[in-house]
Amino acid sequence: MELTPFGAPFETVEELPSTNTYLLERLGTLPHGTAVLAKRQTAGKGRLSRVWDSHGDGLYFSFLLKDMPVRALQALPCACAVAVCRALSYFDVTGWGIKWPNDVVLGRQKICGILCESRLTDGQAQVVCGIGVNLTQPQAYFIQNNLPHATSVQAYSEKTLPPLALAQAVLLAVKPLVEQCKGEAPYPFHQEYVQNCLNIGRQVRLILDGNEQVALAKGVAEDFSLICEINGRETNILAGEVSVRGLYGYV
């Protein structure tokens, strides 16, 4: 059996409804750092309760972090985004960036979604971090499925990345970031995140319950909330509150 950089099991299976759900149902028995990769997900989960069916053309995996401080919950999805960017660099894939809070894009089109789900026990967080990366879909796939703001690693860069190797690279990159999240803000990787956050300095659309508001994204606070200027006043937007889109596109 493969091991993660945390020294925990890394299981690869043919099909699961959701790798996140698989780990959440086994929180009490699996060790810190356990990961599972599915070649296909039939009920993958995203932010804001989105669900999709994945057909073996991407990376779909989740890993378990046990006994994390509750204050780390806001930072962990951003740490995962930084780790994905570092892993892409390891494979010489360039042109990436982060759309706040934790979508990774290539050429301003989405290739990666991240969902961290947690349960609290005895004042500590048990966290499952799920990561999905579009790897081999042709651009025509996204056009046919009405996903104009998405692409895949292969469509953008003409590189074919093995899912298991990419997952191991992400885990290797995220391990030190997880340790940083156990400390106090500001986290050492915060500046790296800010440097690669494509929303900063741009006008964005804040979408809440179907209502839109235009704002200027001015920065990312130490807690990874988005600092926005709305009608001349600054306010901090939390990741769970709204969806953020660019004024003229995805970013």
Rosetta silent file (secondary structure, phi, psi, omega in degrees, C-alpha in Angstrom):
SEQUENCE: MELTPFGAPFETVEELPSTNTYLLERLGTLPHGTAVLAKRQTAGKGRLSRVWDSHGDGLYFSFLLKDMPVRALQALPCACAVAVCRALSYFDVTGWGIKWPNDVVLGRQKICGILCESRLTDGQAQVVCGIGVNLTQPQAYFIQNNLPHATSVQAYSEKTLPPLALAQAVLLAVKPLVEQCKGEAPYPFHQEYVQNCLNIGRQVRLILDGNEQVALAKGVAEDFSLICEINGRETNILAGEVSVRGLYGYV
SCORE:     score description
SCORE:     0.000 S_00000001
   1 L     0.000  138.088  174.261    0.000    0.000    0.000 S_00000001
   2 E   -64.499  150.961  173.345    1.169    3.523   -0.780 S_00000001
   3 E  -117.156  146.658  174.647    1.870    5.809    2.168 S_00000001
   4 L   -78.734  166.611  174.205    1.272    9.541    2.322 S_00000001
   5 L   -59.865  -15.701  176.144    4.072   11.935    3.362 S_00000001
   6 L   -81.452   -4.498 -177.894    2.354   11.875    6.778 S_00000001
   7 L    80.442   16.537 -178.990    3.236    8.166    7.033 S_00000001
   8 L  -107.699  165.315 -178.218   -0.431    7.161    6.834 S_00000001
   9 E   -63.235  145.581  172.950   -2.187    4.851    4.337 S_00000001
  10 E  -124.014  105.837 -175.474   -2.976    6.096    0.836 S_00000001
  11 E   -97.706  136.541  174.904   -5.773    4.006   -0.623 S_00000001
  12 E  -116.302  126.359 -177.910   -6.658    3.972   -4.332 S_00000001
  13 E  -126.965  159.854 -179.162  -10.102    2.687   -5.344 S_00000001
  14 E   -70.493  -45.473 -172.942  -11.951    2.345   -8.624 S_00000001
  15 E  -152.619  140.111  172.650  -15.119    4.221   -7.638 S_00000001
  16 E  -143.481  153.091  169.609  -16.678    6.063   -4.705 S_00000001
  17 L   -60.942  -46.541 -179.325  -19.648    8.359   -4.345 S_00000001
  18 L  -157.518  127.783  177.090  -17.343   10.895   -2.642 S_00000001
  19 H   -66.501  -32.915  176.144  -13.811   10.614   -1.278 S_00000001
  20 H   -61.976  -48.246 -178.965  -14.710   13.243    1.335 S_00000001
  21 H   -62.533  -38.365  179.426  -17.686   11.218    2.560 S_00000001
  22 H   -56.658  -45.816 -179.695  -15.584    8.059    2.627 S_00000001
  23 H   -75.618  -37.638  179.450  -13.125    9.625    5.099 S_00000001
  24 H   -60.747  -34.742 -179.624  -15.764   11.481    7.119 S_00000001
  25 L   -74.747   -9.163 -176.056  -17.515    8.188    7.815 S_00000001
  26 L  -124.173   24.469 -177.185  -14.237    6.741    9.165 S_00000001
  27 L   -55.449  -38.095 -173.211  -12.930    9.614   11.281 S_00000001
  28 L   -76.147  -15.253 -173.465  -12.740    7.487   14.411 S_00000001
  29 L  -115.798  -16.790 -176.422  -10.649    4.677   12.950 S_00000001
  30 L   -98.386  145.082 -178.548   -8.248    6.234   10.449 S_00000001
  31 L   -80.360  161.931  174.459   -4.981    7.984   11.409 S_00000001
  32 L   -53.245  131.388  177.247   -3.965   11.559   10.712 S_00000001
  33 L    93.204   -3.818  177.315   -2.801   11.979    7.120 S_00000001
  34 L   -60.308  140.931  178.980   -4.800    9.103    5.623 S_00000001
  35 E  -133.249  152.754  174.988   -5.714    9.719    1.966 S_00000001
  36 E  -137.788  135.950  178.303   -8.004    8.081   -0.555 S_00000001
  37 E  -120.273  130.554  176.935   -8.026    8.517   -4.333 S_00000001
  38 E  -111.707  134.674  176.254  -10.955    7.417   -6.510 S_00000001
  39 E   -70.001  -24.975  174.907  -10.628    6.878  -10.236 S_00000001
  40 E  -144.475  139.967  172.653  -14.274    7.894  -10.461 S_00000001
  41 E  -116.941  131.513  179.582  -16.614    9.808   -8.158 S_00000001
  42 E   -97.035  -12.748  178.752  -20.361    9.498   -8.657 S_00000001
  43 E  -147.883   53.903  177.574  -21.366   12.193   -6.156 S_00000001
  44 E   -61.331  149.112 -175.156  -18.381   14.490   -5.757 S_00000001
  45 E  -115.757  144.645  175.647  -18.979   17.517   -3.556 S_00000001
  46 L  -129.663 -174.996  177.728  -18.060   21.173   -3.990 S_00000001
  47 H   -62.953  152.701  175.237  -18.643   24.474   -2.241 S_00000001
  48 H    58.563   35.976  172.718  -22.219   25.642   -1.664 S_00000001
  49 H    66.403   23.040  176.596  -23.581   22.066   -1.899 S_00000001
  50 L   -75.235  144.835 -178.873  -22.672   21.523   -5.561 S_00000001
  51 E  -130.726  143.521  177.128  -22.501   17.866   -6.683 S_00000001
  52 E  -148.268  162.060  177.712  -20.967   16.305   -9.801 S_00000001
  53 E  -106.958  124.305 -176.047  -20.163   12.971  -11.436 S_00000001
  54 E  -110.172  139.038 -168.487  -16.493   12.488  -12.370 S_00000001
  55 L  -119.916   44.531  171.270  -15.413   10.014  -15.046 S_00000001
  56 L    74.892   16.273 -179.672  -11.730    9.208  -14.611 S_00000001
  57 L  -111.309   19.020 -179.834  -10.406   12.254  -16.423 S_00000001
  58 E  -154.670 -172.885  174.634   -9.068   14.050  -13.380 S_00000001
  59 E  -102.588  124.599  178.886   -7.631   13.744   -9.907 S_00000001
  60 E  -130.793  104.795 -179.197  -10.223   13.126   -7.186 S_00000001
  61 E  -150.460  160.852  179.229   -8.789   12.595   -3.719 S_00000001
  62 E  -139.142  155.044  175.705   -9.176   13.547   -0.082 S_00000001
  63 E  -139.060  155.774 -171.548   -6.979   13.422    3.003 S_00000001
  64 E  -107.036  130.729  174.722   -7.677   13.469    6.715 S_00000001
  65 E  -119.130  120.876 -174.317   -6.266   15.911    9.254 S_00000001
  66 E  -106.555  146.080  173.627   -6.964   15.055   12.874 S_00000001
  67 E    57.487   48.464  175.377   -6.991   17.221   15.995 S_00000001
  68 E   -89.750  147.006  175.227   -6.498   20.542   14.227 S_00000001
  69 E   -64.949  143.254 -178.039   -7.176   23.813   16.081 S_00000001
  70 H   -59.743  -32.722 -178.690  -10.551   25.300   15.159 S_00000001
  71 H   -64.160  -15.520 -178.768   -8.871   28.577   14.216 S_00000001
  72 H   -80.819  -11.359 -171.494   -7.165   26.724   11.336 S_00000001
  73 L   -62.439  -34.759  179.101  -10.415   25.989    9.501 S_00000001
  74 L   -71.957  -31.203 -174.224  -10.413   29.252    7.533 S_00000001
  75 L   -85.720  -28.246 -172.192   -6.780   28.835    6.491 S_00000001
  76 H   -60.652  -43.583  177.908   -6.709   25.157    5.498 S_00000001
  77 H   -61.238  -34.569  178.524   -8.532   25.468    2.138 S_00000001
  78 H   -70.983  -36.190  175.241   -6.136   28.265    1.195 S_00000001
  79 H   -62.227  -40.002  178.435   -3.184   26.126    2.259 S_00000001
  80 H   -63.689  -39.390  178.317   -4.482   23.387   -0.044 S_00000001
  81 H   -63.042  -43.038  177.217   -4.667   25.860   -2.942 S_00000001
  82 H   -61.978  -40.903 -179.775   -1.058   26.902   -2.361 S_00000001
  83 H   -63.798  -39.944  177.558   -0.050   23.236   -2.224 S_00000001
  84 H   -63.006  -42.411  178.446   -1.741   22.501   -5.567 S_00000001
  85 H   -62.423  -42.422  177.911    0.107   25.432   -7.154 S_00000001
  86 H   -62.856  -39.859 -179.734    3.422   24.170   -5.758 S_00000001
  87 H   -66.565  -40.104  177.063    2.675   20.682   -7.085 S_00000001
  88 H   -61.439  -40.156  177.510    1.875   22.033  -10.560 S_00000001
  89 H   -62.263  -36.691  178.529    5.206   23.855  -10.534 S_00000001
  90 H   -58.540  -33.932  178.272    6.928   20.572   -9.658 S_00000001
  91 L   -94.119   15.327  176.913    5.589   19.191  -12.946 S_00000001
  92 L    62.390   30.032  171.693    6.647   22.364  -14.808 S_00000001
  93 L   -90.921  124.449 -178.366    3.070   23.527  -15.347 S_00000001
  94 L  -116.761  174.457  177.969    2.991   27.334  -15.445 S_00000001
  95 L    88.819   10.949 -177.073    0.308   29.984  -15.817 S_00000001
  96 E   -88.527  163.715  174.247   -1.519   29.098  -12.596 S_00000001
  97 E  -164.033  177.749 -178.773   -3.048   31.371   -9.978 S_00000001
  98 E  -117.154  127.044  168.914   -5.615   31.319   -7.176 S_00000001
  99 E   -94.880  122.698 -176.785   -9.138   32.697   -7.391 S_00000001
 100 L   -53.731  137.621    1.904  -10.241   33.559   -3.887 S_00000001
 101 L   -90.399  -30.930 -171.436  -10.745   31.653   -1.741 S_00000001
 102 L  -150.906   25.077  172.269   -9.353   28.338   -3.027 S_00000001
 103 E   -87.819  133.666  175.039   -9.954   27.688   -6.726 S_00000001
 104 E   -98.411  133.891 -177.279   -6.792   27.079   -8.741 S_00000001
 105 E  -123.447  154.024  169.891   -6.879   28.382  -12.306 S_00000001
 106 E  -120.822  122.739 -178.014   -4.734   28.066  -15.399 S_00000001
 107 L    57.914   33.366  178.435   -4.894   31.039  -17.731 S_00000001
 108 L    68.996   18.820  172.907   -7.798   32.364  -15.623 S_00000001
 109 E  -119.184  140.933 -172.004   -9.864   29.218  -16.197 S_00000001
 110 E   -71.050  132.145  171.399  -10.671   26.854  -13.341 S_00000001
 111 E  -120.302  -15.552 -170.573   -8.852   23.535  -13.130 S_00000001
 112 E  -143.616  131.251  171.954   -9.146   22.731   -9.426 S_00000001
 113 E  -116.420  148.318 -176.433  -11.792   22.864   -6.725 S_00000001
 114 E  -132.317  133.283  176.540  -11.143   22.309   -3.025 S_00000001
 115 E  -134.700  119.732  175.573  -13.619   21.458   -0.280 S_00000001
 116 E  -107.271  125.836  178.630  -12.648   21.078    3.388 S_00000001
 117 E  -120.193  142.940 -172.731  -15.263   19.581    5.708 S_00000001
 118 E  -134.758  157.064  170.671  -14.868   19.321    9.461 S_00000001
 119 E  -131.154  141.375 -178.677  -16.315   17.781   12.592 S_00000001
 120 E  -101.092  129.948  175.113  -15.579   19.094   16.082 S_00000001
 121 E  -137.897  124.191  178.480  -14.640   16.736   18.924 S_00000001
 122 L    54.013   38.923  175.437  -13.415   17.888   22.329 S_00000001
 123 L    79.147    6.042  177.736  -12.745   21.386   21.027 S_00000001
 124 E  -122.017  156.890 -175.681  -10.598   20.239   18.112 S_00000001
 125 E  -100.742  131.528  169.667  -11.375   19.916   14.421 S_00000001
 126 E  -101.663  117.084 -167.525  -11.227   16.689   12.442 S_00000001
 127 E  -119.767  133.576  170.836  -10.884   17.886    8.860 S_00000001
 128 E  -110.802  122.075 -179.687  -11.251   16.151    5.506 S_00000001
 129 E  -105.008  116.496  179.628   -9.710   18.097    2.646 S_00000001
 130 E  -105.148  135.537 -176.980  -11.010   17.149   -0.792 S_00000001
 131 E  -132.202  127.831  175.382   -9.211   18.180   -3.985 S_00000001
 132 E  -123.796  128.937 -178.221  -10.368   17.726   -7.562 S_00000001
 133 E  -126.154  127.525  173.299   -8.183   18.651  -10.539 S_00000001
 134 E   -72.207  121.066 -174.850   -9.207   18.548  -14.213 S_00000001
 135 L  -109.547  -49.884 -167.848   -6.401   16.652  -15.908 S_00000001
 136 L  -123.948    0.542 -178.539   -7.183   15.317  -19.391 S_00000001
 137 L   -63.626  136.644  172.367  -10.522   16.683  -20.615 S_00000001
 138 L   -71.516  157.928 -178.287  -10.312   18.398  -24.031 S_00000001
 139 H   -60.647  -29.051  178.663  -11.527   21.983  -24.162 S_00000001
 140 H   -60.548  -30.626  178.838  -14.504   20.802  -26.219 S_00000001
 141 H   -60.091  -44.065 -177.503  -15.731   18.902  -23.146 S_00000001
 142 H   -71.052  -34.843  176.744  -16.137   22.122  -21.170 S_00000001
 143 H   -65.978  -45.225 -179.014  -17.840   23.884  -24.067 S_00000001
 144 H   -64.819  -29.659 -178.313  -20.291   21.009  -24.538 S_00000001
 145 L   -98.991   17.270  176.405  -21.086   20.969  -20.819 S_00000001
 146 L    55.532   47.388  176.883  -21.599   24.741  -20.595 S_00000001
 147 L  -122.174   69.164 -172.958  -18.477   25.301  -18.497 S_00000001
 148 L   -67.687  -16.497 -176.655  -16.919   28.258  -20.327 S_00000001
 149 L  -103.943   17.250 -178.513  -14.663   29.201  -17.404 S_00000001
 150 E  -118.866  156.938  173.706  -13.049   25.768  -16.949 S_00000001
 151 L  -152.518 -179.004  176.076  -10.122   23.956  -18.542 S_00000001
 152 L  -124.309  164.587  178.603   -7.839   20.999  -17.829 S_00000001
 153 H   -59.149  -44.026 -177.908   -4.100   20.700  -17.334 S_00000001
 154 H   -68.743  -41.508 -179.761   -3.744   18.874  -20.633 S_00000001
 155 H   -64.345  -35.742 -176.935   -5.949   21.268  -22.608 S_00000001
 156 H   -84.121  -42.687 -169.567   -4.038   24.275  -21.302 S_00000001
 157 H  -113.274   -7.611 -175.476   -0.456   22.993  -21.115 S_00000001
 158 L    63.270   19.701  176.094   -0.432   19.835  -23.283 S_00000001
 159 L  -102.945  141.116  176.484    1.015   17.991  -20.267 S_00000001
 160 L  -108.457  112.000 -177.097   -0.396   14.682  -19.018 S_00000001
 161 L  -102.485  127.473  176.346   -0.029   14.364  -15.250 S_00000001
 162 L   -66.724  129.615 -176.994   -0.546   10.968  -13.559 S_00000001
 163 H   -55.007  -46.367 -176.845   -3.244   11.382  -10.879 S_00000001
 164 H   -64.823  -41.559  179.709   -1.406    9.422   -8.175 S_00000001
 165 H   -64.866  -39.864  178.283    1.872   11.266   -8.741 S_00000001
 166 H   -66.193  -41.858  178.405    0.100   14.635   -8.622 S_00000001
 167 H   -60.647  -43.526  178.254   -1.725   13.659   -5.429 S_00000001
 168 H   -62.985  -38.376  178.195    1.554   12.657   -3.779 S_00000001
 169 H   -65.770  -39.692  177.299    3.108   15.973   -4.853 S_00000001
 170 H   -63.323  -44.931 -179.774    0.166   17.888   -3.377 S_00000001
 171 H   -64.065  -39.452  178.099    0.438   15.984   -0.095 S_00000001
 172 H   -63.403  -38.529 -179.879    4.185   16.574    0.062 S_00000001
 173 H   -73.845  -33.522 -174.740    3.595   20.297   -0.490 S_00000001
 174 H   -81.199  -22.495 -175.119    0.717   20.578    1.970 S_00000001
 175 H   -55.542  -50.271  178.591    2.382   18.808    4.889 S_00000001
 176 H   -68.020  -27.199  178.664    4.475   21.806    6.069 S_00000001
 177 H   -70.179  -35.798  175.495    1.527   24.135    5.442 S_00000001
 178 H   -61.748  -41.483  177.953   -0.636   22.011    7.739 S_00000001
 179 H   -62.734  -38.579  177.524    1.980   22.429   10.462 S_00000001
 180 H   -63.617  -36.846 -178.933    1.882   26.190    9.922 S_00000001
 181 H   -67.955  -16.427  176.511   -1.914   26.146   10.302 S_00000001
 182 L   -75.795  -14.617 -179.966   -1.510   24.707   13.786 S_00000001
 183 L   -90.380 -158.008 -179.024    0.086   27.991   14.869 S_00000001
 184 L  -102.251  150.295  172.287   -1.251   31.512   15.096 S_00000001
 185 L   -68.945  148.473    3.690   -1.992   33.931   12.272 S_00000001
 186 L   -78.103  138.711  179.705   -0.335   35.384   10.320 S_00000001
 187 L   -80.298  143.618 -176.608    0.638   32.066    8.768 S_00000001
 188 L   -56.844  -29.438 -178.453    3.987   31.976    6.940 S_00000001
 189 L   -84.833    0.012 -177.994    2.358   30.941    3.647 S_00000001
 190 H   -58.279  -44.485 -177.671   -0.069   33.899    3.733 S_00000001
 191 H   -65.205  -38.146  176.647    2.202   36.121    1.654 S_00000001
 192 H   -62.505  -40.964  176.836    2.663   33.403   -0.965 S_00000001
 193 H   -61.031  -48.318 -178.109   -1.109   33.080   -1.174 S_00000001
 194 H   -60.137  -41.919 -178.960   -1.545   36.846   -1.558 S_00000001
 195 H   -62.206  -25.580 -176.336    1.092   37.025   -4.296 S_00000001
 196 H  -108.587    4.312  178.602   -0.817   34.444   -6.318 S_00000001
 197 E   -82.499  114.363 -171.698   -4.396   35.595   -5.614 S_00000001
 198 L   -78.087  -13.146 -177.953   -5.653   36.942   -8.942 S_00000001
 199 L   -76.625  -25.335 -171.689   -8.625   38.859   -7.535 S_00000001
 200 L   -63.617  131.552 -179.346   -6.589   41.476   -5.710 S_00000001
 201 L    85.414    3.990 -177.804   -6.774   44.891   -7.358 S_00000001
 202 L  -116.647  154.188  170.376   -9.728   43.875   -9.531 S_00000001
 203 E   -76.362  138.508 -178.085  -13.417   44.610   -9.489 S_00000001
 204 E  -131.232  160.305  172.678  -15.434   41.543   -8.523 S_00000001
 205 E  -103.672  124.003  174.911  -19.051   40.507   -8.334 S_00000001
 206 E   -95.167  121.570 -173.789  -20.201   39.286   -4.902 S_00000001
 207 E  -115.762  117.015 -179.784  -23.084   36.840   -5.362 S_00000001
 208 E  -134.118  117.235  179.315  -25.306   35.989   -2.389 S_00000001
 209 L    52.087   40.054  177.100  -28.671   34.224   -2.791 S_00000001
 210 L    84.650   -8.372  179.126  -28.882   35.360   -6.400 S_00000001
 211 E   -96.262  139.113 -177.379  -28.166   39.012   -5.581 S_00000001
 212 E  -115.134  145.753  175.862  -25.048   40.658   -6.991 S_00000001
 213 E  -141.641  136.025 -179.444  -22.965   43.548   -5.734 S_00000001
 214 E   -89.362  135.280 -179.962  -19.877   45.045   -7.351 S_00000001
 215 E  -142.382  163.346  172.564  -16.826   45.543   -5.152 S_00000001
 216 E  -102.771  119.729  177.370  -13.107   46.237   -5.443 S_00000001
 217 E   -79.611  113.600 -173.462  -10.982   43.406   -4.035 S_00000001
 218 E  -100.541  -19.596 -179.144   -8.189   45.213   -2.175 S_00000001
 219 E   172.342 -178.068  177.632   -6.417   42.382   -0.400 S_00000001
 220 E  -123.953  122.704 -177.145   -6.615   39.241    1.704 S_00000001
 221 L   -71.631  170.051 -178.672   -6.592   39.583    5.489 S_00000001
 222 L   -61.066  -25.327  177.934   -4.510   37.397    7.809 S_00000001
 223 L   -91.212    9.120  177.653   -7.583   35.181    8.384 S_00000001
 224 L    70.964   15.873  168.288   -7.927   34.805    4.570 S_00000001
 225 L   -75.346  154.167 -177.852  -11.099   36.850    4.346 S_00000001
 226 E   -90.524  122.185  179.563  -11.307   39.016    1.217 S_00000001
 227 E   -83.707  115.022 -176.252  -10.906   42.738    1.896 S_00000001
 228 E  -120.813  147.334  171.313  -13.416   44.529   -0.350 S_00000001
 229 E  -106.264  119.409 -178.826  -14.340   48.132   -0.919 S_00000001
 230 E  -124.178  117.019 -179.709  -18.087   48.550   -1.457 S_00000001
 231 L    52.773   41.788  175.445  -19.473   52.016   -2.070 S_00000001
 232 L    83.302    0.572 -178.884  -16.359   53.582   -0.567 S_00000001
 233 E  -120.117  138.895  178.971  -16.351   51.446    2.584 S_00000001
 234 E   -85.659  140.559  175.112  -14.076   48.503    3.377 S_00000001
 235 E  -147.196  152.071  179.211  -15.515   45.205    4.553 S_00000001
 236 E  -101.473  128.570 -177.823  -14.135   41.705    4.996 S_00000001
 237 E  -104.618  127.954  178.018  -15.895   38.868    3.174 S_00000001
 238 L   -89.354  151.224 -172.244  -15.704   35.334    4.553 S_00000001
 239 L   -62.329  -33.183 -176.453  -15.424   32.364    2.192 S_00000001
 240 L   -80.483   -3.169 -172.795  -18.644   30.703    3.328 S_00000001
 241 L   -89.979  -40.677 -170.020  -20.789   33.784    2.752 S_00000001
 242 L  -142.589  165.268  165.089  -20.682   34.502   -0.976 S_00000001
 243 E   -97.894  145.440 -179.745  -19.466   33.430   -4.382 S_00000001
 244 E  -119.387  130.405  175.468  -16.960   35.753   -6.045 S_00000001
 245 E  -130.224  154.344  172.898  -16.672   36.242   -9.796 S_00000001
 246 E   -68.929  159.123 -177.324  -14.701   38.648  -11.913 S_00000001
 247 L   -67.643  -32.411 -177.308  -16.600   41.529  -13.418 S_00000001
 248 L  -122.601   18.718 -179.728  -15.905   40.319  -16.981 S_00000001
 249 L   176.329 -162.004 -177.115  -15.135   36.616  -16.450 S_00000001
 250 L   -70.089  -38.279 -179.395  -14.389   33.928  -13.867 S_00000001
 251 L  -104.366    0.000    0.000  -11.532   35.864  -12.239 S_00000001
